[in-house]
JSON list of C-alpha atoms and ligand atoms in Angstrom, two decimals:
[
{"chain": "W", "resi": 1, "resn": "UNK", "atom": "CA", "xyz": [109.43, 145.14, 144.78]},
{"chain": "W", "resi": 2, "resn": "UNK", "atom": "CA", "xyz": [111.90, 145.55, 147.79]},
{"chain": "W", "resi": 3, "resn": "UNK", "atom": "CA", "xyz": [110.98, 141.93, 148.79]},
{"chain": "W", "resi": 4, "resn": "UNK", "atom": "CA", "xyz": [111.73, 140.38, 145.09]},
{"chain": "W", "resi": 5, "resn": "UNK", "atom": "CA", "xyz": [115.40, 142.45, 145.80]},
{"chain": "W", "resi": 6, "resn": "UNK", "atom": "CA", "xyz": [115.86, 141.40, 149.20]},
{"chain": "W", "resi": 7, "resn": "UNK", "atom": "CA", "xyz": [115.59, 137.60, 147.77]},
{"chain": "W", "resi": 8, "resn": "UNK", "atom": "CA", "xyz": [118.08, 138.57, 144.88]},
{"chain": "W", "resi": 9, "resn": "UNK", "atom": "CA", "xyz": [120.58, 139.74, 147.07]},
{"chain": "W", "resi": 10, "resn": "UNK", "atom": "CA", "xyz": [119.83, 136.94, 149.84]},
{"chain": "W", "resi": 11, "resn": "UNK", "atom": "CA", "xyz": [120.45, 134.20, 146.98]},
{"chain": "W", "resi": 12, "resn": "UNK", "atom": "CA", "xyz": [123.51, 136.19, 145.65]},
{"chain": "W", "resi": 13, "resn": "UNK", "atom": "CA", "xyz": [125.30, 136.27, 148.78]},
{"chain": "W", "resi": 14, "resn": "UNK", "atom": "CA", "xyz": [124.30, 132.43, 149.81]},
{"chain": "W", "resi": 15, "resn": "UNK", "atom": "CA", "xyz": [124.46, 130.75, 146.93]},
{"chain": "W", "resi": 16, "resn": "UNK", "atom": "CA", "xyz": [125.89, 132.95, 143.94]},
{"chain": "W", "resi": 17, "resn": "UNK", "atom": "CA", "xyz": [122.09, 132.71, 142.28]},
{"chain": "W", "resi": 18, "resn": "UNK", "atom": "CA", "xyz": [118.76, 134.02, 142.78]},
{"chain": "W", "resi": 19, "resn": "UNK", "atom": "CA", "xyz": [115.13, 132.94, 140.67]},
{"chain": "W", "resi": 20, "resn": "UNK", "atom": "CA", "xyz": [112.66, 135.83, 140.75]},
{"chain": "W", "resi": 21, "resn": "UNK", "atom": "CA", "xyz": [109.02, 135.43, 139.53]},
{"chain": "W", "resi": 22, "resn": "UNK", "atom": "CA", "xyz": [106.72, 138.39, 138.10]},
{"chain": "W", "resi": 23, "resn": "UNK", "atom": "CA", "xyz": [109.44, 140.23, 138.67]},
{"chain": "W", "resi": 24, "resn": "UNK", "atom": "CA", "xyz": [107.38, 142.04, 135.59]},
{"chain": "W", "resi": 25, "resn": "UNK", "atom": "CA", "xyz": [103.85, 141.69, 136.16]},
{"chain": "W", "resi": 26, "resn": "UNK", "atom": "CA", "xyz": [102.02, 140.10, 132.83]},
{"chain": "W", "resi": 27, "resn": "UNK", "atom": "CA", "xyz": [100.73, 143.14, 131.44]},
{"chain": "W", "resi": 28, "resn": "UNK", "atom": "CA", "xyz": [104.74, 144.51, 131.63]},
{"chain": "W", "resi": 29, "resn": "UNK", "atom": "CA", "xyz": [105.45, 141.64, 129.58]},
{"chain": "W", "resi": 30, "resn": "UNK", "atom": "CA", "xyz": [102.95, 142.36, 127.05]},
{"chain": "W", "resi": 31, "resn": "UNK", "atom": "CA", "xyz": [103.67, 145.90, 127.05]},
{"chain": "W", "resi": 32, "resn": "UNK", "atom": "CA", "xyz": [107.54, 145.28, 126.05]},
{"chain": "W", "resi": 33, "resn": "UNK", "atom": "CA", "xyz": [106.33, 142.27, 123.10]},
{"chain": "W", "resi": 34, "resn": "UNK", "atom": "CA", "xyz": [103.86, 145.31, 121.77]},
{"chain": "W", "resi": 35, "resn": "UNK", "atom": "CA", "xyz": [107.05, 148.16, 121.46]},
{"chain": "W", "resi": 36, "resn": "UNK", "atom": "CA", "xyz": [107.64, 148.48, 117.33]},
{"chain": "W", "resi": 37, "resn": "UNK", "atom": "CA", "xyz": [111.52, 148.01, 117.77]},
{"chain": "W", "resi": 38, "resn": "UNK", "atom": "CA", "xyz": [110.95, 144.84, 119.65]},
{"chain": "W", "resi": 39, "resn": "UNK", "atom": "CA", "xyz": [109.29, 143.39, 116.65]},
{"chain": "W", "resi": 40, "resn": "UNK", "atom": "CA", "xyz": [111.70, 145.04, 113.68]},
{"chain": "W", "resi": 41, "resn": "UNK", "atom": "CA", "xyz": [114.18, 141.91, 112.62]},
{"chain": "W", "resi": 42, "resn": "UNK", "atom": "CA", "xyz": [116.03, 144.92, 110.59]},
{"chain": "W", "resi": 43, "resn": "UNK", "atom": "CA", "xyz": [117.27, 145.64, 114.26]},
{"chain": "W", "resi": 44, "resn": "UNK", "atom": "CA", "xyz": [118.79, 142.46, 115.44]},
{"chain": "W", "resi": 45, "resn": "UNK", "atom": "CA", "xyz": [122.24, 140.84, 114.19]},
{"chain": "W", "resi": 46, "resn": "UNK", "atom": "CA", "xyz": [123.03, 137.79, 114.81]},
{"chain": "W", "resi": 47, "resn": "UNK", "atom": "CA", "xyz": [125.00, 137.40, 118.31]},
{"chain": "W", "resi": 48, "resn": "UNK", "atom": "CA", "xyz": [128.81, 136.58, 117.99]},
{"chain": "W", "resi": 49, "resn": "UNK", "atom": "CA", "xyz": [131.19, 135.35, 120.86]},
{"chain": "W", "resi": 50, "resn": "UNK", "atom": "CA", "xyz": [133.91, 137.59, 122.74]},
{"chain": "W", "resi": 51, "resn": "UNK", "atom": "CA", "xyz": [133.61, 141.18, 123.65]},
{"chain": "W", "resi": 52, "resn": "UNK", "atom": "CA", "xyz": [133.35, 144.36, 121.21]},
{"chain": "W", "resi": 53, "resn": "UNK", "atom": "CA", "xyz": [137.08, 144.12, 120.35]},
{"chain": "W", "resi": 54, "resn": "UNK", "atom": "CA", "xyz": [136.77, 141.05, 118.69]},
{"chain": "W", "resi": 55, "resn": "UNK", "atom": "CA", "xyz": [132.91, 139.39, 117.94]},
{"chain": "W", "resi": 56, "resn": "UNK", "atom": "CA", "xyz": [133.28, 135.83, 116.16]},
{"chain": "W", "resi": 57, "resn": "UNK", "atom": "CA", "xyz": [130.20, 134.39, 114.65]},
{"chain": "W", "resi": 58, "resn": "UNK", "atom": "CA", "xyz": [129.89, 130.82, 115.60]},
{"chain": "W", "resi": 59, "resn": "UNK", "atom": "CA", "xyz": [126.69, 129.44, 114.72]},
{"chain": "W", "resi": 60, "resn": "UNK", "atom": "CA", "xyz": [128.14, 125.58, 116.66]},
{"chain": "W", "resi": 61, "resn": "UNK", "atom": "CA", "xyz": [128.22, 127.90, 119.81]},
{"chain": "W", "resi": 62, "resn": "UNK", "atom": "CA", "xyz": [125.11, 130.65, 119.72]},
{"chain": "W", "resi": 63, "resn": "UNK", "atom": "CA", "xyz": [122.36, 130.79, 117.74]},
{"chain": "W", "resi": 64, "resn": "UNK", "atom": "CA", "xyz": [120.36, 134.04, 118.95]},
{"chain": "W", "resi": 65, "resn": "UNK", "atom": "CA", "xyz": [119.71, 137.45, 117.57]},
{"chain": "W", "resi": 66, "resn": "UNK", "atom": "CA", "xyz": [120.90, 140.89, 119.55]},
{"chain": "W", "resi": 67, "resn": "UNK", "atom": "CA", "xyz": [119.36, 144.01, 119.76]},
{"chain": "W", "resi": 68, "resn": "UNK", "atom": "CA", "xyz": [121.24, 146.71, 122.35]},
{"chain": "W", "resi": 69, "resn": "UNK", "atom": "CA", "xyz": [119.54, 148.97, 123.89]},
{"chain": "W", "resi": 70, "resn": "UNK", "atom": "CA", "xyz": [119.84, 152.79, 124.94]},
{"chain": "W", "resi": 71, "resn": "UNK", "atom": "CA", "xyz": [118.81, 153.59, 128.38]},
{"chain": "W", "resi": 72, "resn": "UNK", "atom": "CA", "xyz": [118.43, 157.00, 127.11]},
{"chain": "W", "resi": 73, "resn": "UNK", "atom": "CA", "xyz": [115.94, 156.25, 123.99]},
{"chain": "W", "resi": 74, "resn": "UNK", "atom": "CA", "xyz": [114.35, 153.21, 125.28]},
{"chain": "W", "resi": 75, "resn": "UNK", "atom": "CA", "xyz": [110.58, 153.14, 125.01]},
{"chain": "W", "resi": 76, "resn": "UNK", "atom": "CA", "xyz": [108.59, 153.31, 128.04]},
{"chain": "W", "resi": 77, "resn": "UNK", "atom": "CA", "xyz": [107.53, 149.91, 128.38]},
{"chain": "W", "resi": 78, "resn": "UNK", "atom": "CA", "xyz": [111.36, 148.91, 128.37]},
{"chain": "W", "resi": 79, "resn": "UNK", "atom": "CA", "xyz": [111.94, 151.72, 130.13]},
{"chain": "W", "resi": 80, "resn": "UNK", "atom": "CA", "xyz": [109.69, 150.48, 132.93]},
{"chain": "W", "resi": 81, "resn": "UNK", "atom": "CA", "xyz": [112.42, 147.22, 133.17]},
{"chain": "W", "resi": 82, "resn": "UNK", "atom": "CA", "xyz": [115.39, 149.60, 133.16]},
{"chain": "W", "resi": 83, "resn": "UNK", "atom": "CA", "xyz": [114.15, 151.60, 135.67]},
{"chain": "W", "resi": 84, "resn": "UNK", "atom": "CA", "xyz": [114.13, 148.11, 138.03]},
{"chain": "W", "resi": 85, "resn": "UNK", "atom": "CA", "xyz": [117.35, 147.40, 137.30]},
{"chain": "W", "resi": 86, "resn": "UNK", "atom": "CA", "xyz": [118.46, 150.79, 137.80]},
{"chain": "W", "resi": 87, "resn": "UNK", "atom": "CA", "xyz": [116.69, 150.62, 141.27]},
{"chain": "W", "resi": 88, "resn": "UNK", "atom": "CA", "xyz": [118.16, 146.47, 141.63]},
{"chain": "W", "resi": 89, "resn": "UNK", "atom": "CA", "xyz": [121.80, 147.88, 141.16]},
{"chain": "W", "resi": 90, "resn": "UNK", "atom": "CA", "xyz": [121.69, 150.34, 143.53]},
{"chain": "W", "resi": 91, "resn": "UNK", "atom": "CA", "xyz": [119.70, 147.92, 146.23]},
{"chain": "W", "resi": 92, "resn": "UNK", "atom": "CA", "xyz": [122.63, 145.31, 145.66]},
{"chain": "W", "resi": 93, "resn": "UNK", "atom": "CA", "xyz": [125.94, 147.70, 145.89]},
{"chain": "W", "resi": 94, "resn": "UNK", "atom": "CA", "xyz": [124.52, 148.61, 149.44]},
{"chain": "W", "resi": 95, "resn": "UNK", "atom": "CA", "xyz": [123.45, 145.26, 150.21]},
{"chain": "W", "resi": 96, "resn": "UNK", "atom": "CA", "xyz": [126.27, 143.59, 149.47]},
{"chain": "W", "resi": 97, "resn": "UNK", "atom": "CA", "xyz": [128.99, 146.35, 149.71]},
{"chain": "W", "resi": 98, "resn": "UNK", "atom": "CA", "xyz": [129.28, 145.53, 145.58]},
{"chain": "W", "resi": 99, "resn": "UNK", "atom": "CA", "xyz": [130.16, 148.47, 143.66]},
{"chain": "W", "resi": 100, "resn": "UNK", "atom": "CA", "xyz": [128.36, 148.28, 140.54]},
{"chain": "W", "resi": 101, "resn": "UNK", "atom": "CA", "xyz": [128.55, 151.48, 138.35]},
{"chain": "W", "resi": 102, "resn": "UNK", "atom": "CA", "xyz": [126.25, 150.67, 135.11]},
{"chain": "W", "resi": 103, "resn": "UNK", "atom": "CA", "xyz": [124.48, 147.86, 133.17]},
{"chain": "W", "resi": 104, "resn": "UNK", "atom": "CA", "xyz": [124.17, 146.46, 129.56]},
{"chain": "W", "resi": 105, "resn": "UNK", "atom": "CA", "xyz": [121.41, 145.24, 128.00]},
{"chain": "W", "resi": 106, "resn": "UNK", "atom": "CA", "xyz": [120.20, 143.66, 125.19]},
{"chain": "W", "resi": 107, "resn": "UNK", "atom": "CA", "xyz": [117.32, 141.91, 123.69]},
{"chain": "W", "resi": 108, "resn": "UNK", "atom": "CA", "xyz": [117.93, 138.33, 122.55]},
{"chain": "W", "resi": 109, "resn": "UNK", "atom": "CA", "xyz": [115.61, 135.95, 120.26]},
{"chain": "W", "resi": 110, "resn": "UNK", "atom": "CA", "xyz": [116.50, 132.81, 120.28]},
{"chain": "W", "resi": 111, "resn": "UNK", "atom": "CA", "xyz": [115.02, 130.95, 116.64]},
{"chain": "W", "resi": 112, "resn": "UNK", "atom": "CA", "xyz": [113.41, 127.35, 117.20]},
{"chain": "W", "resi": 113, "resn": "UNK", "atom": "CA", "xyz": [116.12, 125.45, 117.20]},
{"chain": "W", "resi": 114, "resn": "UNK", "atom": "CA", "xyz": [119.07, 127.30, 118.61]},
{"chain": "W", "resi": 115, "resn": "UNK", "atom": "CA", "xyz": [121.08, 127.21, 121.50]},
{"chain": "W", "resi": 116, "resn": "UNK", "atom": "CA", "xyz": [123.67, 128.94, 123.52]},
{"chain": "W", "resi": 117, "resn": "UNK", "atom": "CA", "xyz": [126.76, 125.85, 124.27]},
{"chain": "W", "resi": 118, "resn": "UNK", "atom": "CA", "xyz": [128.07, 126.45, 127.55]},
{"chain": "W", "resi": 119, "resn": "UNK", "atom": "CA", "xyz": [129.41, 129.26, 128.73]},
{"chain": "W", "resi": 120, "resn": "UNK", "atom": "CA", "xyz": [130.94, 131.99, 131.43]},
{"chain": "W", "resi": 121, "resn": "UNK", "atom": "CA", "xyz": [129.82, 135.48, 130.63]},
{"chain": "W", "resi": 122, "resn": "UNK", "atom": "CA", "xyz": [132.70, 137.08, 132.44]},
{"chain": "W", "resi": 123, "resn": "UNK", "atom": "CA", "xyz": [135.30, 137.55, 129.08]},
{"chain": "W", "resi": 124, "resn": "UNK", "atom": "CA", "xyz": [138.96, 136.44, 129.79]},
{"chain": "W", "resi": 125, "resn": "UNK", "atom": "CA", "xyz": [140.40, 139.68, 128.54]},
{"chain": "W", "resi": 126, "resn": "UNK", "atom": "CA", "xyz": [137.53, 142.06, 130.15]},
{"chain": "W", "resi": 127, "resn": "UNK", "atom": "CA", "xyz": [136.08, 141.22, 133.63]},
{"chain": "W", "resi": 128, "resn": "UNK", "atom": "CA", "xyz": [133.93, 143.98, 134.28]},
{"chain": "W", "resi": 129, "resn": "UNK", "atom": "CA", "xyz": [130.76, 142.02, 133.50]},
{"chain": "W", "resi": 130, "resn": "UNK", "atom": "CA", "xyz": [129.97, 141.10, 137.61]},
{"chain": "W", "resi": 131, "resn": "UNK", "atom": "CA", "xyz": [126.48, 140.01, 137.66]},
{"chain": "W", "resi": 132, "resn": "UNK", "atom": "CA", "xyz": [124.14, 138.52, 135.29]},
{"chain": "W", "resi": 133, "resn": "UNK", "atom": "CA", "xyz": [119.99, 139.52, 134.78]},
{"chain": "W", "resi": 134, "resn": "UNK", "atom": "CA", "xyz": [117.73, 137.87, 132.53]},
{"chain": "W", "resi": 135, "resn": "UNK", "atom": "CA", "xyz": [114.24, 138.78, 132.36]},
{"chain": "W", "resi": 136, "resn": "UNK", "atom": "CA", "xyz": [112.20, 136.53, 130.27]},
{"chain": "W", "resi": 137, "resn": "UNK", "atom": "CA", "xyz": [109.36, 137.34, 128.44]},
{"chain": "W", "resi": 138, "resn": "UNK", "atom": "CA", "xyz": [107.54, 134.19, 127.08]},
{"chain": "W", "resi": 139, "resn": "UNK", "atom": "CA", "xyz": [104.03, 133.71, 127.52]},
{"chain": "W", "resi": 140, "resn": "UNK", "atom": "CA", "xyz": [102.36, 130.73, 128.10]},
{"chain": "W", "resi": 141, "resn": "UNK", "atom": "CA", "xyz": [105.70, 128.83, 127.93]},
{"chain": "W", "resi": 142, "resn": "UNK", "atom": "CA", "xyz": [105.69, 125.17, 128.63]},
{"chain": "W", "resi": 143, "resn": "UNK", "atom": "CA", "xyz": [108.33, 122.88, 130.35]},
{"chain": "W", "resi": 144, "resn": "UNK", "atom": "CA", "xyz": [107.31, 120.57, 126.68]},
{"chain": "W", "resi": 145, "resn": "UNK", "atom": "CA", "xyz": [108.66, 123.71, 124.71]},
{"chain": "W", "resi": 146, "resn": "UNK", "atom": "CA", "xyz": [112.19, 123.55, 126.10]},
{"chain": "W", "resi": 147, "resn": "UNK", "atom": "CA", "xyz": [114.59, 126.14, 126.33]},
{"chain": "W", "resi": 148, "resn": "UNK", "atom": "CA", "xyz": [115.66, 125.85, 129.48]},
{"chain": "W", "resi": 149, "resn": "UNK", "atom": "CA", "xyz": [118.88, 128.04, 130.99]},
{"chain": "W", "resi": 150, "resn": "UNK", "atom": "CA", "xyz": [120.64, 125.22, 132.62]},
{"chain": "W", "resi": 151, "resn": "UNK", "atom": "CA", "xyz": [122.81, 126.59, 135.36]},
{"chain": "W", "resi": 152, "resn": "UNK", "atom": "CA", "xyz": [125.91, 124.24, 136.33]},
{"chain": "W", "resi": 153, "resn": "UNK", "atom": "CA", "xyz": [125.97, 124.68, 140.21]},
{"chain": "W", "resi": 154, "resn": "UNK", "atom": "CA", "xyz": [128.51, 122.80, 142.39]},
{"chain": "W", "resi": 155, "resn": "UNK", "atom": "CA", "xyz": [125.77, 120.39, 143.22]},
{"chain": "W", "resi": 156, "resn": "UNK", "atom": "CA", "xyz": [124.55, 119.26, 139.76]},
{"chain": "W", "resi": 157, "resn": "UNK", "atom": "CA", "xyz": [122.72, 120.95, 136.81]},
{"chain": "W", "resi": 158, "resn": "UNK", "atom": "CA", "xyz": [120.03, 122.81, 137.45]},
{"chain": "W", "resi": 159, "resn": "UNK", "atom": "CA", "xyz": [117.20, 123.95, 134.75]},
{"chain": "W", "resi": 160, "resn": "UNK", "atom": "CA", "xyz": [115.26, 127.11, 134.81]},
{"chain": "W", "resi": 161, "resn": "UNK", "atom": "CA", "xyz": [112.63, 127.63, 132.21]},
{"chain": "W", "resi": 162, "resn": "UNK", "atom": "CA", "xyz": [112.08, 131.08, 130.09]},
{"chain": "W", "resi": 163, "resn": "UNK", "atom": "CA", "xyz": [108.85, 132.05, 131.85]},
{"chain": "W", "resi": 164, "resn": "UNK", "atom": "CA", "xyz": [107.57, 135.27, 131.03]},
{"chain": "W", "resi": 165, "resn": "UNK", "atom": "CA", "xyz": [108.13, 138.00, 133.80]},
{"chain": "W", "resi": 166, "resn": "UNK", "atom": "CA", "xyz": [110.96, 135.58, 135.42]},
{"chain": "W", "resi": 167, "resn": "UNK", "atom": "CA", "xyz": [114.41, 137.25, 136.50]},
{"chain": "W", "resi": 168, "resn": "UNK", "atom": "CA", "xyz": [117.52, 135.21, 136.69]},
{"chain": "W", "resi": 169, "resn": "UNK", "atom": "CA", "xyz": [120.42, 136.76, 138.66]},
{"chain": "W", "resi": 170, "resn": "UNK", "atom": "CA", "xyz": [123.74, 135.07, 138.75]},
{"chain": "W", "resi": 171, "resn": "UNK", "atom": "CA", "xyz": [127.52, 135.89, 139.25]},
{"chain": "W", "resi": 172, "resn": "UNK", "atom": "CA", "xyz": [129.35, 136.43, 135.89]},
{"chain": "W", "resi": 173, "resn": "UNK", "atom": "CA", "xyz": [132.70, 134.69, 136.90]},
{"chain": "W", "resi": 174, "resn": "UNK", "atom": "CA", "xyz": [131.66, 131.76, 138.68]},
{"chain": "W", "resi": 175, "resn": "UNK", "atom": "CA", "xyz": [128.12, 130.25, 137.44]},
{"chain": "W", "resi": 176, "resn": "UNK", "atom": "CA", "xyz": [128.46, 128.20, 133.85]},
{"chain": "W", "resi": 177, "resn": "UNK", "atom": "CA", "xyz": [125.57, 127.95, 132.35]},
{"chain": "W", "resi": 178, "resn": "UNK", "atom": "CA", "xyz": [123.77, 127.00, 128.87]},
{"chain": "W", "resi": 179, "resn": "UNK", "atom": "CA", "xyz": [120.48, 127.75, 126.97]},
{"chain": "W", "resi": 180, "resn": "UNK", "atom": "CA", "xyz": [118.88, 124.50, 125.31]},
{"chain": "W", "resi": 181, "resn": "UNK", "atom": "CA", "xyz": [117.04, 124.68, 121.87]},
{"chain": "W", "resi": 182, "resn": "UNK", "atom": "CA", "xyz": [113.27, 124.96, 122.05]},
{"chain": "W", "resi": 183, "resn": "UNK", "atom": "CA", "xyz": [110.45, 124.59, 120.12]},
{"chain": "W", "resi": 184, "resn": "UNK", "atom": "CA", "xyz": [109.15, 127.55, 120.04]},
{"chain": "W", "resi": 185, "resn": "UNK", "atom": "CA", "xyz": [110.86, 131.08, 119.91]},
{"chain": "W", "resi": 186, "resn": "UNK", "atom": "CA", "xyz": [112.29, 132.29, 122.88]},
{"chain": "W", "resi": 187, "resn": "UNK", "atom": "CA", "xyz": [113.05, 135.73, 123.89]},
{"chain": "W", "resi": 188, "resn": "UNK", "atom": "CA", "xyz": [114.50, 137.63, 126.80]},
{"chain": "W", "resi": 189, "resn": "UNK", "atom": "CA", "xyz": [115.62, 140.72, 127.89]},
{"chain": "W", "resi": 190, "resn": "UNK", "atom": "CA", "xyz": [119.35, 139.74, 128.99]},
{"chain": "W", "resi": 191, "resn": "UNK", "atom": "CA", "xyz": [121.96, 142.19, 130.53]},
{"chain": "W", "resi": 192, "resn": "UNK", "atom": "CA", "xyz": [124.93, 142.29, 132.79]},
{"chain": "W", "resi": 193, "resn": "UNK", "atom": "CA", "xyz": [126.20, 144.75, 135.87]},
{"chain": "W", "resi": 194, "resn": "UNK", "atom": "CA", "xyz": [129.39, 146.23, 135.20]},
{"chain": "W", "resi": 195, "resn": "UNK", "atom": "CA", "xyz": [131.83, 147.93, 137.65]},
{"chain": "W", "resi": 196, "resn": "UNK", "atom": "CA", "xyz": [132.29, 150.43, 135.43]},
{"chain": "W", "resi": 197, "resn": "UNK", "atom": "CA", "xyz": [130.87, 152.87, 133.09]},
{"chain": "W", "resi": 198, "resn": "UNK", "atom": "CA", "xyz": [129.20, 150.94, 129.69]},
{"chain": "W", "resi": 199, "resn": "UNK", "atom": "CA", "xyz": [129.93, 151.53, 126.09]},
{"chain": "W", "resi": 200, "resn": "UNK", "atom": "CA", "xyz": [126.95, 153.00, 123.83]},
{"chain": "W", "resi": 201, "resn": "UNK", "atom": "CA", "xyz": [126.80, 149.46, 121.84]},
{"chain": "W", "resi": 202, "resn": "UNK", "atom": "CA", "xyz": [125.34, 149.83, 118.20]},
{"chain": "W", "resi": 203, "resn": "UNK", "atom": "CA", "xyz": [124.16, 147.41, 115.64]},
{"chain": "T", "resi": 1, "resn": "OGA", "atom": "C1", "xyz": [123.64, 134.79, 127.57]},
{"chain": "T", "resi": 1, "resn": "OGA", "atom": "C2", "xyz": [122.90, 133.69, 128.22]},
{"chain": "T", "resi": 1, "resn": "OGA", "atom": "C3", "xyz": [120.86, 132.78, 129.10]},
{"chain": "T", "resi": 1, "resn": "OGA", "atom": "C4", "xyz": [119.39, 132.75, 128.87]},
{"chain": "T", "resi": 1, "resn": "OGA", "atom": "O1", "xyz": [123.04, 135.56, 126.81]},
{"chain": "T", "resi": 1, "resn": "OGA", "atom": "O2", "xyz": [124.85, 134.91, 127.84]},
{"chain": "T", "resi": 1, "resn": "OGA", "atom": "O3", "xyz": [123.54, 132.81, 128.74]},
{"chain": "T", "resi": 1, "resn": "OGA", "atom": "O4", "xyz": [118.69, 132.05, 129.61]},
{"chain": "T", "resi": 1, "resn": "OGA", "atom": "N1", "xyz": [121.55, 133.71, 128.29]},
{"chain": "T", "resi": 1, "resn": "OGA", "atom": "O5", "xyz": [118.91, 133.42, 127.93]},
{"chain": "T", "resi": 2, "resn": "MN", "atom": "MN1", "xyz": [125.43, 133.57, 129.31]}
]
C-alpha cells in the first residue's frame, strides 16, 4: 500500500495528478456494491452545483446522484476505503509538507446517460477543497461503455476510464476536468482533502 502512496504523492508533486490501480483489491469492490445503503435510492439526492450555502440543481451541468457519508457510521466495507484515505492523508501532509486536516466523501451514481460538464472542484467562495480522490467501483467496465473522467492537462485532454478499484488523485484548484455519459451506470466513491475540519453533510 505504501508503494500505491509513494506514486500518489510522486505524481502530485510532478505533475499535479496521479492514476492508481487496485488501489481496492476486487473483492473490496464487491464488498462496498454488497453494503444495503449503497443500494437504497431513498438515500441519494440528486447532486446540485456550489457548496452547502447555496446547492443549484442543474440537470445541463450534472446529472449524478449523492449519498454523504459518516466516517463514524460507515459500514465496514466502506470503512475499509476510509481507513486508506485516512492513512493517504496523513502519508501526503508529510510527504509533501501539505497540511491536510480532514476529508469528504460521498458516493456518486451516475444514470446512463449523464454527465458532469466541465468543471474545477475548488468553489470560488470556499477553497478548502485541496485535493481530489476518486475511487471507482465498476466491474467489468469497458472503454465501449464510456464514462470516461477527462482531465484537461496543460498538454491536451487526457481520458481515464471508471475501472473498478482505480484511484484518481488530482489538485482541486488547478486540474479541470469532466465526466462523459456512459452506457451503463457508473458509480464511484468520490471525495476531497480539506485543510480544515469537515461539516457532518446530510441528505
Ligand atoms: C466530481 C467529479 C469525476 C469522476 O464529482 O466533482 O468530477 O470521475 N467526478 O467521477
Ligand atoms: Mn469534479
Amino acid at each position: 500500500m505504501n508503494a500505491d502512496f509513494e506514486v500518489i504523492a510522486d505524481g502530485l508533486a510532478e505533475q499535479g495528478y496521479a492514476v492508481v490501480d487496485q488501489f481496492l483489491s476486487q473483492h473490496e469492490v464487491e464488498a462496498i456494491l454488497q453494503v444495503k445503503e449503497f443500494n437504497d435510492n431513498r438515500l441519494f439526492k440528486k447532486a446540485g452545483i456550489g457548496n452547502s450555502q447555496s446547492v443549484q440543481i442543474q440537470e445541463g451541468i450534472r446529472g449524478d446522484y449523492i449519498q454523504w457519508l459518516d466516517k463514524s457510521t460507515a459500514k465496514t466495507p466502506i470503512k475499509v476505503y476510509l481507513d486508506k484515505l485516512d492513512a493517504l492523508t496523513r502519508f501526503l501532509n508529510q510527504a509533501l509538507f501539505l497540511s491536510l486536516k480532514d476529508f469528504e466523501v460521498h458516493i456518486a451514481r451516475y444514470p446512463v446517460g449523464t454527465f458532469y460538464k466541465r468543471h474545477l472542484d475548488q468553489f470560488k467562495q470556499d477553497d478548502h477543497r485541496k485535493l481530489s480522490v476518486i475511487c471507482y467501483l465498476n466491474t467489468n467496465w469497458k472503454e465501449e461503455h464510456g464514462g470516461q473522467l477527462r482531465m484537461y492537462l496543460p498538454e491536451g485532454p487526457k481520458d481515464i476510464y471508471p475501472l473498478a478499484g482505480r484511484l484518481v488523485c488530482f489538485r482541486s484548484d488547478q486540474l479541470e476536468h469532466e465526466v462523459l455519459p456512459a452506457i451503463r451506470e457508473r458509480v464511484s466513491i468520490t471525495g476531497w482533502m480539506l485543510d480544515k475540519i469537515g461539516e457532518l453533510k446530510h441528505l
